[in-house]
Amino acid sequence: MFLRSRTSSLVSCYCLLLVRTSTPVYAWNGVSSSKSSAATRAQFLSASAATFLTSAGWVSGTEECQAATDKKMNSNPRYIEQELEMKYGEDKNGNPRTRGMLVRRLTGDSTPYSFPVTPIRLVQEWPKDPPFKPEDFFRSDSGDDTNFYTVPRLVYHIDEPAVASLTQYYRNNIRPKSDILDICSSWVSHYPLEFPKTMGKICATGMNGLELQFNDQLTGGYQAKDLNQDPKLPYADNSFDVVTCVVSIDYLVDPIQVLKEVNRVLRPGGKVILSQSNRC
């Protein structure tokens, strides 16, 4: 299922909901099994599914992101401001060196935004094997990602309307008591405020342990891990009902292998929700 929710003149938030099935299926946009030419990385990034996923289904046409109108949502604050203390080393006497940082978290609720969603039907026969070459996933900068992510960045990579759209989508599409894994995560996962109480365990992997430490929705803990160095997820088979990945699938150098791992840790009937923005 593919959801596009127009959020502002700057950012549109795209949600891709994929369901684990017993039969592996490849599915993506713009690639026909009758074509012999290799698909590009850009084609993969606009894809509608991956190795283990089914392409059949609809997003409910009546669904909306009603962050501006729902009374229950409006009982939540629009922002949460807090000061976080970050330990970044020790002095010569072994005393901790810390730094305080004032951050504002966007809850996705009580906003002035409301926007319709557009259902897109994705039913098509796809090739058994992905028609990609290794060079299709090459990057202009092949440097070690760890160097870039060493310093924690407690920032947002999408604007508030996009956050609101994503938060409401999660609220409408993730069942209570689900066990959730957020891959490529950071200090926020964009889940509704009530999720730590209404869901099962919420776990995460991400590049920076300090950022993950400040994510107060991770009731099941986290593991700092670079999936570009090792795409294997540090969890047992059939561990989760839902896997989410926010505006990060396009940063993976081997996204197909990572999605195979997602399939492994998902329970039968589980789903993965990939979101992507159009911000450059």
PDB file of C-alpha atoms in Angstrom:
ATOM      1  CA  MET A   1       0.000   0.000   0.000  1.00  0.00           C
ATOM      2  CA  PHE A   2       1.302   3.410  -0.886  1.00  0.00           C
ATOM      3  CA  LEU A   3       0.130   6.622   0.726  1.00  0.00           C
ATOM      4  CA  ARG A   4       0.990  10.091  -0.370  1.00  0.00           C
ATOM      5  CA  SER A   5      -0.036  12.853   1.972  1.00  0.00           C
ATOM      6  CA  ARG A   6       0.648  16.374   0.752  1.00  0.00           C
ATOM      7  CA  THR A   7       1.853  18.357   3.732  1.00  0.00           C
ATOM      8  CA  SER A   8       3.187  21.718   2.553  1.00  0.00           C
ATOM      9  CA  SER A   9       4.849  23.503  -0.315  1.00  0.00           C
ATOM     10  CA  LEU A  10       8.188  22.190   0.903  1.00  0.00           C
ATOM     11  CA  VAL A  11       7.605  18.609   1.866  1.00  0.00           C
ATOM     12  CA  SER A  12       5.293  15.796   0.929  1.00  0.00           C
ATOM     13  CA  CYS A  13       5.383  12.732   3.126  1.00  0.00           C
ATOM     14  CA  TYR A  14       5.132   9.382   1.378  1.00  0.00           C
ATOM     15  CA  CYS A  15       4.243   6.271   3.364  1.00  0.00           C
ATOM     16  CA  LEU A  16       4.713   2.819   1.895  1.00  0.00           C
ATOM     17  CA  LEU A  17       3.038  -0.004   3.777  1.00  0.00           C
ATOM     18  CA  LEU A  18       4.253  -3.476   2.919  1.00  0.00           C
ATOM     19  CA  VAL A  19       2.887  -6.741   4.287  1.00  0.00           C
ATOM     20  CA  ARG A  20       4.876  -9.918   4.881  1.00  0.00           C
ATOM     21  CA  THR A  21       3.511 -12.906   3.004  1.00  0.00           C
ATOM     22  CA  SER A  22       4.495 -16.556   2.890  1.00  0.00           C
ATOM     23  CA  THR A  23       5.574 -16.286  -0.758  1.00  0.00           C
ATOM     24  CA  PRO A  24       8.449 -13.903  -1.578  1.00  0.00           C
ATOM     25  CA  VAL A  25       7.418 -11.252  -4.085  1.00  0.00           C
ATOM     26  CA  TYR A  26       9.415  -8.459  -5.689  1.00  0.00           C
ATOM     27  CA  ALA A  27       7.550  -5.276  -6.411  1.00  0.00           C
ATOM     28  CA  TRP A  28       8.581  -1.800  -7.423  1.00  0.00           C
ATOM     29  CA  ASN A  29       7.413   1.035  -9.640  1.00  0.00           C
ATOM     30  CA  GLY A  30       8.681   1.719 -13.120  1.00  0.00           C
ATOM     31  CA  VAL A  31      10.205  -1.706 -13.804  1.00  0.00           C
ATOM     32  CA  SER A  32       8.576  -4.260 -16.057  1.00  0.00           C
ATOM     33  CA  SER A  33       9.606  -7.893 -16.272  1.00  0.00           C
ATOM     34  CA  SER A  34       9.687  -7.496 -20.042  1.00  0.00           C
ATOM     35  CA  LYS A  35      12.506  -4.976 -19.858  1.00  0.00           C
ATOM     36  CA  SER A  36      16.059  -6.194 -19.899  1.00  0.00           C
ATOM     37  CA  SER A  37      17.747  -2.911 -19.017  1.00  0.00           C
ATOM     38  CA  ALA A  38      18.935  -2.535 -15.441  1.00  0.00           C
ATOM     39  CA  ALA A  39      16.979  -0.278 -13.146  1.00  0.00           C
ATOM     40  CA  THR A  40      18.650   2.687 -11.542  1.00  0.00           C
ATOM     41  CA  ARG A  41      19.007   3.600  -7.888  1.00  0.00           C
ATOM     42  CA  ALA A  42      16.425   6.325  -8.443  1.00  0.00           C
ATOM     43  CA  GLN A  43      13.964   3.725  -9.677  1.00  0.00           C
ATOM     44  CA  PHE A  44      14.534   1.671  -6.572  1.00  0.00           C
ATOM     45  CA  LEU A  45      13.987   4.695  -4.332  1.00  0.00           C
ATOM     46  CA  SER A  46      10.611   5.263  -5.939  1.00  0.00           C
ATOM     47  CA  ALA A  47       9.848   1.592  -5.492  1.00  0.00           C
ATOM     48  CA  SER A  48       6.655   0.276  -4.028  1.00  0.00           C
ATOM     49  CA  ALA A  49       7.998  -2.848  -2.308  1.00  0.00           C
ATOM     50  CA  ALA A  50      10.895  -5.279  -1.956  1.00  0.00           C
ATOM     51  CA  THR A  51      11.828  -8.932  -1.942  1.00  0.00           C
ATOM     52  CA  PHE A  52       9.306 -10.383   0.448  1.00  0.00           C
ATOM     53  CA  LEU A  53       6.356  -8.131  -0.147  1.00  0.00           C
ATOM     54  CA  THR A  54       3.011  -8.276  -1.790  1.00  0.00           C
ATOM     55  CA  SER A  55       1.846  -5.451  -3.989  1.00  0.00           C
ATOM     56  CA  ALA A  56      -1.876  -6.092  -3.711  1.00  0.00           C
ATOM     57  CA  GLY A  57      -4.033  -3.819  -1.613  1.00  0.00           C
ATOM     58  CA  TRP A  58      -5.566  -0.434  -1.041  1.00  0.00           C
ATOM     59  CA  VAL A  59      -5.179   2.340   1.453  1.00  0.00           C
ATOM     60  CA  SER A  60      -8.610   3.268   2.710  1.00  0.00           C
ATOM     61  CA  GLY A  61      -9.909   6.121   0.626  1.00  0.00           C
ATOM     62  CA  THR A  62     -11.678   7.664   3.613  1.00  0.00           C
ATOM     63  CA  GLU A  63      -8.564   7.933   5.733  1.00  0.00           C
ATOM     64  CA  GLU A  64      -7.236  11.388   6.528  1.00  0.00           C
ATOM     65  CA  CYS A  65      -4.487  12.845   8.619  1.00  0.00           C
ATOM     66  CA  GLN A  66      -6.710  14.816  10.978  1.00  0.00           C
ATOM     67  CA  ALA A  67      -4.103  16.344  13.257  1.00  0.00           C
ATOM     68  CA  ALA A  68      -6.138  19.556  13.292  1.00  0.00           C
ATOM     69  CA  THR A  69      -9.606  18.158  13.963  1.00  0.00           C
ATOM     70  CA  ASP A  70      -9.523  15.082  16.187  1.00  0.00           C
ATOM     71  CA  LYS A  71     -10.465  15.953  19.786  1.00  0.00           C
ATOM     72  CA  LYS A  72      -8.385  13.172  21.283  1.00  0.00           C
ATOM     73  CA  MET A  73      -5.308  14.321  19.413  1.00  0.00           C
ATOM     74  CA  ASN A  74      -5.914  17.921  20.416  1.00  0.00           C
ATOM     75  CA  SER A  75      -5.661  16.933  24.084  1.00  0.00           C
ATOM     76  CA  ASN A  76      -1.958  16.320  23.466  1.00  0.00           C
ATOM     77  CA  PRO A  77       0.501  19.232  23.378  1.00  0.00           C
ATOM     78  CA  ARG A  78       1.770  20.377  20.017  1.00  0.00           C
ATOM     79  CA  TYR A  79       5.348  20.629  21.289  1.00  0.00           C
ATOM     80  CA  ILE A  80       7.339  19.186  24.166  1.00  0.00           C
ATOM     81  CA  GLU A  81      10.358  21.234  25.192  1.00  0.00           C
ATOM     82  CA  GLN A  82      12.987  19.722  27.447  1.00  0.00           C
ATOM     83  CA  GLU A  83      16.628  20.068  28.343  1.00  0.00           C
ATOM     84  CA  LEU A  84      18.750  17.027  27.639  1.00  0.00           C
ATOM     85  CA  GLU A  85      22.094  16.417  29.288  1.00  0.00           C
ATOM     86  CA  MET A  86      24.711  14.849  27.084  1.00  0.00           C
ATOM     87  CA  LYS A  87      27.900  13.293  28.391  1.00  0.00           C
ATOM     88  CA  TYR A  88      30.618  13.546  25.764  1.00  0.00           C
ATOM     89  CA  GLY A  89      33.775  12.633  27.666  1.00  0.00           C
ATOM     90  CA  GLU A  90      35.749  12.917  30.855  1.00  0.00           C
ATOM     91  CA  ASP A  91      38.377  15.361  32.105  1.00  0.00           C
ATOM     92  CA  LYS A  92      41.853  14.323  33.260  1.00  0.00           C
ATOM     93  CA  ASN A  93      40.490  13.477  36.706  1.00  0.00           C
ATOM     94  CA  GLY A  94      37.775  11.206  35.366  1.00  0.00           C
ATOM     95  CA  ASN A  95      34.952  13.639  35.979  1.00  0.00           C
ATOM     96  CA  PRO A  96      32.200  13.563  33.344  1.00  0.00           C
ATOM     97  CA  ARG A  97      32.067  16.368  30.822  1.00  0.00           C
ATOM     98  CA  THR A  98      28.463  17.156  29.975  1.00  0.00           C
ATOM     99  CA  ARG A  99      26.551  19.602  27.858  1.00  0.00           C
ATOM    100  CA  GLY A 100      22.939  20.641  28.218  1.00  0.00           C
ATOM    101  CA  MET A 101      20.804  21.085  25.132  1.00  0.00           C
ATOM    102  CA  LEU A 102      17.303  22.526  24.899  1.00  0.00           C
ATOM    103  CA  VAL A 103      15.234  20.641  22.321  1.00  0.00           C
ATOM    104  CA  ARG A 104      11.683  20.908  21.030  1.00  0.00           C
ATOM    105  CA  ARG A 105       9.925  17.707  20.112  1.00  0.00           C
ATOM    106  CA  LEU A 106       7.073  17.782  17.601  1.00  0.00           C
ATOM    107  CA  THR A 107       4.255  15.532  18.791  1.00  0.00           C
ATOM    108  CA  GLY A 108       2.314  15.502  15.504  1.00  0.00           C
ATOM    109  CA  ASP A 109      -0.869  16.458  17.400  1.00  0.00           C
ATOM    110  CA  SER A 110      -2.816  19.687  18.020  1.00  0.00           C
ATOM    111  CA  THR A 111      -1.540  21.209  14.790  1.00  0.00           C
ATOM    112  CA  PRO A 112      -3.468  23.401  12.311  1.00  0.00           C
ATOM    113  CA  TYR A 113      -2.829  20.872   9.549  1.00  0.00           C
ATOM    114  CA  SER A 114      -5.193  18.427   7.915  1.00  0.00           C
ATOM    115  CA  PHE A 115      -4.650  16.781   4.561  1.00  0.00           C
ATOM    116  CA  PRO A 116      -6.314  14.029   2.519  1.00  0.00           C
ATOM    117  CA  VAL A 117      -4.479  10.921   1.419  1.00  0.00           C
ATOM    118  CA  THR A 118      -4.394   9.402  -2.049  1.00  0.00           C
ATOM    119  CA  PRO A 119      -4.777   5.608  -2.408  1.00  0.00           C
ATOM    120  CA  ILE A 120      -2.758   3.969  -5.179  1.00  0.00           C
ATOM    121  CA  ARG A 121      -3.370   0.380  -6.242  1.00  0.00           C
ATOM    122  CA  LEU A 122      -0.235  -1.673  -6.804  1.00  0.00           C
ATOM    123  CA  VAL A 123      -1.047  -4.987  -8.456  1.00  0.00           C
ATOM    124  CA  GLN A 124       1.395  -6.249 -11.028  1.00  0.00           C
ATOM    125  CA  GLU A 125       3.542  -9.214 -11.954  1.00  0.00           C
ATOM    126  CA  TRP A 126       7.160  -8.638 -11.005  1.00  0.00           C
ATOM    127  CA  PRO A 127      10.378 -10.423 -11.984  1.00  0.00           C
ATOM    128  CA  LYS A 128      11.563 -13.172  -9.661  1.00  0.00           C
ATOM    129  CA  ASP A 129      14.998 -11.593  -9.236  1.00  0.00           C
ATOM    130  CA  PRO A 130      15.710  -7.857  -8.854  1.00  0.00           C
ATOM    131  CA  PRO A 131      17.078  -6.367 -12.095  1.00  0.00           C
ATOM    132  CA  PHE A 132      19.694  -4.232 -10.331  1.00  0.00           C
ATOM    133  CA  LYS A 133      23.451  -4.119 -10.747  1.00  0.00           C
ATOM    134  CA  PRO A 134      25.785  -3.319  -7.827  1.00  0.00           C
ATOM    135  CA  GLU A 135      26.671   0.034  -9.367  1.00  0.00           C
ATOM    136  CA  ASP A 136      23.013   1.062  -9.260  1.00  0.00           C
ATOM    137  CA  PHE A 137      23.493   1.556  -5.519  1.00  0.00           C
ATOM    138  CA  PHE A 138      26.823   3.400  -5.643  1.00  0.00           C
ATOM    139  CA  ARG A 139      26.932   6.759  -3.869  1.00  0.00           C
ATOM    140  CA  SER A 140      28.707   9.965  -4.812  1.00  0.00           C
ATOM    141  CA  ASP A 141      30.297   9.883  -1.351  1.00  0.00           C
ATOM    142  CA  SER A 142      31.411   6.380  -0.411  1.00  0.00           C
ATOM    143  CA  GLY A 143      33.056   7.481   2.837  1.00  0.00           C
ATOM    144  CA  ASP A 144      32.424   5.793   6.186  1.00  0.00           C
ATOM    145  CA  ASP A 145      29.038   6.925   7.513  1.00  0.00           C
ATOM    146  CA  THR A 146      30.280   6.543  11.084  1.00  0.00           C
ATOM    147  CA  ASN A 147      32.436   9.644  10.692  1.00  0.00           C
ATOM    148  CA  PHE A 148      29.425  11.767   9.790  1.00  0.00           C
ATOM    149  CA  TYR A 149      27.175  10.398  12.527  1.00  0.00           C
ATOM    150  CA  THR A 150      29.707  10.486  15.384  1.00  0.00           C
ATOM    151  CA  VAL A 151      28.362  13.837  16.600  1.00  0.00           C
ATOM    152  CA  PRO A 152      24.688  13.573  17.664  1.00  0.00           C
ATOM    153  CA  ARG A 153      22.272  15.819  15.790  1.00  0.00           C
ATOM    154  CA  LEU A 154      19.054  16.367  17.699  1.00  0.00           C
ATOM    155  CA  VAL A 155      17.235  17.821  14.708  1.00  0.00           C
ATOM    156  CA  TYR A 156      14.311  17.021  12.421  1.00  0.00           C
ATOM    157  CA  HIS A 157      14.796  16.058   8.789  1.00  0.00           C
ATOM    158  CA  ILE A 158      11.173  16.728   7.813  1.00  0.00           C
ATOM    159  CA  ASP A 159       8.972  19.698   8.698  1.00  0.00           C
ATOM    160  CA  GLU A 160       6.076  19.733  11.154  1.00  0.00           C
ATOM    161  CA  PRO A 161       3.284  19.013   8.632  1.00  0.00           C
ATOM    162  CA  ALA A 162       5.184  15.932   7.451  1.00  0.00           C
ATOM    163  CA  VAL A 163       5.720  14.830  11.063  1.00  0.00           C
ATOM    164  CA  ALA A 164       2.002  15.266  11.767  1.00  0.00           C
ATOM    165  CA  SER A 165       1.069  13.269   8.669  1.00  0.00           C
ATOM    166  CA  LEU A 166       3.380  10.417   9.620  1.00  0.00           C
ATOM    167  CA  THR A 167       2.312  10.366  13.285  1.00  0.00           C
ATOM    168  CA  GLN A 168      -1.370  10.135  12.358  1.00  0.00           C
ATOM    169  CA  TYR A 169      -0.645   7.427   9.796  1.00  0.00           C
ATOM    170  CA  TYR A 170       1.051   5.348  12.485  1.00  0.00           C
ATOM    171  CA  ARG A 171      -1.873   5.911  14.836  1.00  0.00           C
ATOM    172  CA  ASN A 172      -4.354   4.734  12.182  1.00  0.00           C
ATOM    173  CA  ASN A 173      -2.381   1.767  10.860  1.00  0.00           C
ATOM    174  CA  ILE A 174      -0.505   0.143  13.759  1.00  0.00           C
ATOM    175  CA  ARG A 175      -2.644  -2.009  16.012  1.00  0.00           C
ATOM    176  CA  PRO A 176      -2.407  -1.727  19.808  1.00  0.00           C
ATOM    177  CA  LYS A 177      -0.044  -4.169  21.536  1.00  0.00           C
ATOM    178  CA  SER A 178       2.114  -4.491  18.409  1.00  0.00           C
ATOM    179  CA  ASP A 179       5.835  -5.081  18.837  1.00  0.00           C
ATOM    180  CA  ILE A 180       7.598  -2.439  16.746  1.00  0.00           C
ATOM    181  CA  LEU A 181      11.127  -2.012  15.387  1.00  0.00           C
ATOM    182  CA  ASP A 182      12.282   1.364  14.081  1.00  0.00           C
ATOM    183  CA  ILE A 183      15.363   1.002  11.865  1.00  0.00           C
ATOM    184  CA  CYS A 184      17.699   3.882  10.989  1.00  0.00           C
ATOM    185  CA  SER A 185      16.226   5.610  14.016  1.00  0.00           C
ATOM    186  CA  SER A 186      17.400   8.608  16.051  1.00  0.00           C
ATOM    187  CA  TRP A 187      16.220  10.667  19.029  1.00  0.00           C
ATOM    188  CA  VAL A 188      12.641  10.664  17.698  1.00  0.00           C
ATOM    189  CA  SER A 189      10.586   7.947  16.017  1.00  0.00           C
ATOM    190  CA  HIS A 190       7.501  10.077  15.197  1.00  0.00           C
ATOM    191  CA  TYR A 191       5.182   7.642  16.976  1.00  0.00           C
ATOM    192  CA  PRO A 192       2.091   8.997  18.766  1.00  0.00           C
ATOM    193  CA  LEU A 193       2.664   9.949  22.400  1.00  0.00           C
ATOM    194  CA  GLU A 194       0.552   7.065  23.691  1.00  0.00           C
ATOM    195  CA  PHE A 195       2.499   4.312  21.885  1.00  0.00           C
ATOM    196  CA  PRO A 196       4.864   3.408  24.775  1.00  0.00           C
ATOM    197  CA  LYS A 197       1.744   2.537  26.809  1.00  0.00           C
ATOM    198  CA  THR A 198      -0.491   1.067  24.108  1.00  0.00           C
ATOM    199  CA  MET A 199       2.061  -0.979  22.166  1.00  0.00           C
ATOM    200  CA  GLY A 200       4.158  -3.988  23.127  1.00  0.00           C
ATOM    201  CA  LYS A 201       7.910  -3.459  22.967  1.00  0.00           C
ATOM    202  CA  ILE A 202       9.344  -0.661  20.829  1.00  0.00           C
ATOM    203  CA  CYS A 203      12.960  -1.243  19.751  1.00  0.00           C
ATOM    204  CA  ALA A 204      15.308   0.608  17.428  1.00  0.00           C
ATOM    205  CA  THR A 205      18.579   0.528  15.583  1.00  0.00           C
ATOM    206  CA  GLY A 206      20.405   3.656  14.493  1.00  0.00           C
ATOM    207  CA  MET A 207      23.788   5.145  13.792  1.00  0.00           C
ATOM    208  CA  ASN A 208      24.295   7.174  16.965  1.00  0.00           C
ATOM    209  CA  GLY A 209      23.879   5.727  20.440  1.00  0.00           C
ATOM    210  CA  LEU A 210      23.574   9.146  22.078  1.00  0.00           C
ATOM    211  CA  GLU A 211      20.670  10.092  19.838  1.00  0.00           C
ATOM    212  CA  LEU A 212      18.941   6.782  20.541  1.00  0.00           C
ATOM    213  CA  GLN A 213      19.510   7.280  24.266  1.00  0.00           C
ATOM    214  CA  PHE A 214      17.247  10.348  24.152  1.00  0.00           C
ATOM    215  CA  ASN A 215      14.420   8.521  22.349  1.00  0.00           C
ATOM    216  CA  ASP A 216      11.963   8.015  25.214  1.00  0.00           C
ATOM    217  CA  GLN A 217       9.609   5.858  23.145  1.00  0.00           C
ATOM    218  CA  LEU A 218      12.009   2.909  22.937  1.00  0.00           C
ATOM    219  CA  THR A 219      10.517   0.740  25.664  1.00  0.00           C
ATOM    220  CA  GLY A 220      12.356  -2.329  24.344  1.00  0.00           C
ATOM    221  CA  GLY A 221      15.776  -0.700  24.106  1.00  0.00           C
ATOM    222  CA  TYR A 222      18.036   0.083  21.171  1.00  0.00           C
ATOM    223  CA  GLN A 223      21.221  -1.009  19.464  1.00  0.00           C
ATOM    224  CA  ALA A 224      23.552   1.388  17.680  1.00  0.00           C
ATOM    225  CA  LYS A 225      24.374  -0.227  14.354  1.00  0.00           C
ATOM    226  CA  ASP A 226      25.522   0.826  10.886  1.00  0.00           C
ATOM    227  CA  LEU A 227      23.398  -1.187   8.451  1.00  0.00           C
ATOM    228  CA  ASN A 228      25.653  -0.093   5.594  1.00  0.00           C
ATOM    229  CA  GLN A 229      28.543  -1.959   7.237  1.00  0.00           C
ATOM    230  CA  ASP A 230      26.489  -4.970   8.295  1.00  0.00           C
ATOM    231  CA  PRO A 231      22.864  -5.261   7.132  1.00  0.00           C
ATOM    232  CA  LYS A 232      22.008  -8.041   9.604  1.00  0.00           C
ATOM    233  CA  LEU A 233      19.470  -6.897  12.188  1.00  0.00           C
ATOM    234  CA  PRO A 234      20.397  -7.872  15.777  1.00  0.00           C
ATOM    235  CA  TYR A 235      17.065  -9.535  16.530  1.00  0.00           C
ATOM    236  CA  ALA A 236      15.664 -13.061  16.388  1.00  0.00           C
ATOM    237  CA  ASP A 237      13.311 -14.343  13.699  1.00  0.00           C
ATOM    238  CA  ASN A 238       9.630 -13.433  14.058  1.00  0.00           C
ATOM    239  CA  SER A 239      10.273 -10.783  16.723  1.00  0.00           C
ATOM    240  CA  PHE A 240       8.100  -7.901  15.508  1.00  0.00           C
ATOM    241  CA  ASP A 241       4.681  -7.101  14.115  1.00  0.00           C
ATOM    242  CA  VAL A 242       5.711  -3.808  12.485  1.00  0.00           C
ATOM    243  CA  VAL A 243       8.983  -2.346  11.211  1.00  0.00           C
ATOM    244  CA  THR A 244       9.230   1.369  10.398  1.00  0.00           C
ATOM    245  CA  CYS A 245      11.895   3.343   8.571  1.00  0.00           C
ATOM    246  CA  VAL A 246      11.613   7.124   8.283  1.00  0.00           C
ATOM    247  CA  VAL A 247      13.285   8.999   5.387  1.00  0.00           C
ATOM    248  CA  SER A 248      16.272   6.643   5.484  1.00  0.00           C
ATOM    249  CA  ILE A 249      15.764   3.794   3.012  1.00  0.00           C
ATOM    250  CA  ASP A 250      17.503   5.905   0.350  1.00  0.00           C
ATOM    251  CA  TYR A 251      20.676   6.073   2.472  1.00  0.00           C
ATOM    252  CA  LEU A 252      21.180   2.322   2.501  1.00  0.00           C
ATOM    253  CA  VAL A 253      23.766   0.889   0.108  1.00  0.00           C
ATOM    254  CA  ASP A 254      22.159  -2.569   0.174  1.00  0.00           C
ATOM    255  CA  PRO A 255      18.468  -1.888   0.793  1.00  0.00           C
ATOM    256  CA  ILE A 256      17.319  -5.226  -0.608  1.00  0.00           C
ATOM    257  CA  GLN A 257      19.424  -7.169   1.891  1.00  0.00           C
ATOM    258  CA  VAL A 258      18.202  -4.958   4.727  1.00  0.00           C
ATOM    259  CA  LEU A 259      14.604  -5.590   3.671  1.00  0.00           C
ATOM    260  CA  LYS A 260      15.289  -9.319   3.617  1.00  0.00           C
ATOM    261  CA  GLU A 261      16.394  -8.921   7.214  1.00  0.00           C
ATOM    262  CA  VAL A 262      13.213  -6.978   7.936  1.00  0.00           C
ATOM    263  CA  ASN A 263      11.271  -9.910   6.502  1.00  0.00           C
ATOM    264  CA  ARG A 264      13.180 -12.280   8.768  1.00  0.00           C
ATOM    265  CA  VAL A 265      12.403 -10.401  11.997  1.00  0.00           C
ATOM    266  CA  LEU A 266       8.751  -9.780  11.060  1.00  0.00           C
ATOM    267  CA  ARG A 267       6.082 -12.203  12.140  1.00  0.00           C
ATOM    268  CA  PRO A 268       3.814 -13.648   9.423  1.00  0.00           C
ATOM    269  CA  GLY A 269       1.272 -10.999   8.504  1.00  0.00           C
ATOM    270  CA  GLY A 270       3.518  -8.282   9.869  1.00  0.00           C
ATOM    271  CA  LYS A 271       4.173  -5.119   7.919  1.00  0.00           C
ATOM    272  CA  VAL A 272       6.904  -2.627   7.188  1.00  0.00           C
ATOM    273  CA  ILE A 273       6.114   1.063   6.768  1.00  0.00           C
ATOM    274  CA  LEU A 274       8.651   3.068   4.747  1.00  0.00           C
ATOM    275  CA  SER A 275       8.280   6.837   4.588  1.00  0.00           C
ATOM    276  CA  GLN A 276      10.087   9.228   2.321  1.00  0.00           C
ATOM    277  CA  SER A 277       9.974  12.975   1.828  1.00  0.00           C
ATOM    278  CA  ASN A 278      10.564  15.063  -1.290  1.00  0.00           C
ATOM    279  CA  ARG A 279      12.901  17.444   0.530  1.00  0.00           C
ATOM    280  CA  CYS A 280      16.275  17.750  -1.183  1.00  0.00           C
TER     281      CYS A 280
END
